[in-house]
C-alpha positions as a printed Julia matrix, in Angstrom:
158×3 Matrix{Float64}:
 -30.76  11.76   24.15
 -31.8   15.39   24.24
 -35.41  14.43   24.44
 -34.9   13.31   27.89
 -36.34   9.92   27.63
 -33.88   7.74   25.32
 -31.71   7.01   28.32
 -34.27   5.74   30.64
 -34.64   9.19   32.61
 -36.85  11.24   33.28
 -37.43  14.89   32.34
 -35.82  16.26   35.22
 -36.61  19.8    34.53
 -40.37  18.97   33.74
 -40.64  17.12   36.93
 -39.36  19.74   39.17
 -41.31  22.2    37.23
 -44.61  20.3    38.2
 -43.35  20.06   41.98
 -42.41  23.91   42.17
 -45.83  24.37   40.59
 -47.63  22.03   43.1
 -45.64  23.77   45.99
 -46.73  27.14   45.42
 -50.22  26.23   43.86
 -49.27  28.64   40.7
 -48.03  27.94   37.17
 -44.16  28.42   36.78
 -44.74  31.47   34.37
 -46.95  33.2    37.16
 -44.79  32.41   40.09
 -41.86  33.98   38.25
 -43.59  37.04   37.48
 -44.79  37.28   41.13
 -41.14  36.84   42.2
 -39.93  39.56   39.65
 -42.62  41.76   40.78
 -41.7   41.32   44.37
 -38.4   39.6    45.05
 -38.24  40.11   48.76
 -41.92  39.19   49.69
 -41.29  35.36   49.47
 -37.48  34.42   49.99
 -38.29  30.76   49.45
 -40.29  31.38   46.24
 -37.16  33.7    44.96
 -34.61  31.23   45.59
 -36.5   28.31   43.93
 -37.26  30.59   40.86
 -33.44  31.45   40.97
 -31.89  27.69   41.09
 -34.94  26.6    38.41
 -33.74  28.7    35.75
 -30.13  27.87   36.51
 -31.6   24.24   36.09
 -32.95  25.12   32.65
 -29.82  26.85   31.55
 -27.99  23.41   32.77
 -30.27  21.0    30.98
 -30.31  23.43   27.6
 -26.15  23.21   27.9
 -26.64  19.51   28.22
 -28.57  19.13   25.61
 -26.17  21.11   23.09
 -23.49  19.05   24.38
 -25.47  15.67   23.86
 -26.45  16.93   20.36
 -22.54  18.05   19.3
 -21.45  14.37   20.69
 -24.14  12.47   18.85
 -23.13  14.48   15.58
 -19.33  13.7    15.94
 -20.2   10.16   16.75
 -22.0    9.62   13.38
 -18.77  10.53   11.73
 -16.38   8.53   13.6
 -14.62   5.0    12.46
 -14.75   2.51   15.2
 -12.38   4.11   17.48
 -13.57   7.54   18.92
 -10.68  10.31   18.85
  -9.68  12.87   21.21
 -11.98  15.65   20.03
 -14.98  13.26   20.46
 -13.68  12.1    23.86
 -13.69  15.59   24.87
 -17.21  15.86   23.72
 -18.13  13.35   25.83
 -16.34  14.75   29.11
 -18.34  17.95   28.07
 -21.55  15.6    28.2
 -20.28  14.36   31.51
 -19.75  17.77   33.02
 -22.83  19.21   32.02
 -24.94  16.22   33.58
 -23.15  16.91   36.9
 -23.93  20.64   36.91
 -27.76  19.89   35.81
 -27.96  17.13   38.39
 -26.38  19.65   41.27
 -28.63  22.15   39.92
 -31.66  19.83   40.38
 -31.01  18.71   44.23
 -30.48  22.38   44.93
 -34.22  22.66   43.75
 -35.42  19.58   45.45
 -33.67  20.39   48.81
 -35.64  24.03   48.45
 -38.9   22.32   48.21
 -38.39  20.07   50.71
 -39.47  21.48   54.18
 -37.84  18.98   56.65
 -34.52  18.81   54.63
 -31.29  18.57   56.56
 -30.36  22.11   57.68
 -33.63  23.82   56.78
 -34.94  24.23   60.34
 -31.31  25.94   60.99
 -32.05  28.41   57.8
 -35.46  29.12   59.07
 -34.46  30.11   62.63
 -31.71  32.0    61.34
 -34.2   34.2    58.78
 -36.4   34.53   61.63
 -33.65  36.12   63.62
 -32.74  38.62   61.06
 -36.45  39.65   60.88
 -37.06  39.84   64.24
 -35.82  43.27   65.82
 -33.36  42.95   68.56
 -34.91  44.0    72.15
 -31.31  43.87   73.8
 -27.79  42.68   74.12
 -27.54  38.82   72.88
 -25.17  38.47   75.99
 -25.78  39.55   79.43
 -23.42  42.52   80.02
 -23.41  42.67   83.51
 -22.46  40.89   86.61
 -25.92  39.15   88.13
 -27.79  40.63   90.99
 -26.46  39.32   94.28
 -28.56  40.02   97.48
 -26.8   41.92  100.12
 -24.68  39.54  102.22
 -24.35  36.65   99.86
 -20.56  36.29   98.91
 -19.41  35.33   95.3
 -18.34  31.79   95.03
 -14.26  31.8    95.51
 -12.58  31.28   92.01
 -11.14  27.92   91.33
  -7.69  29.4    90.23
  -7.59  31.08   93.5
  -8.05  27.79   95.37
  -5.35  25.51   93.31
  -2.72  28.35   94.27
  -2.88  27.76   97.63
């Protein structure tokens, strides 16, 4: 199973690596080097490289878990014992971790993904210097002779 094709699924890491390279228009090795040199220069690239590394790590854990399970299954009689069932659970957990990390990488690469617009606005807000208070801190100016509207609480009490 560890070759990524025996179960009919694509090589998740390979496909996402290609998408990253196409998105940033450079090889993954170059992109990793650029991020290592200037991690704050492009926060999107830094996030993608971080999660790609986590994805590669998760795939490695999955490969080892699958290999261990296959080795245990080769020695099993017709019924699977508890330790082998534990290995099967380990494979399932590794698939879940790998797939979750793959989803994060896909989300990071999708410019119109839900939540991305808010995230971009939040990043911009942090970068732009504030010129004044976020909320008005004084009463609005009223021309002379204009009365302030009566409060509703005051009218209701009468």
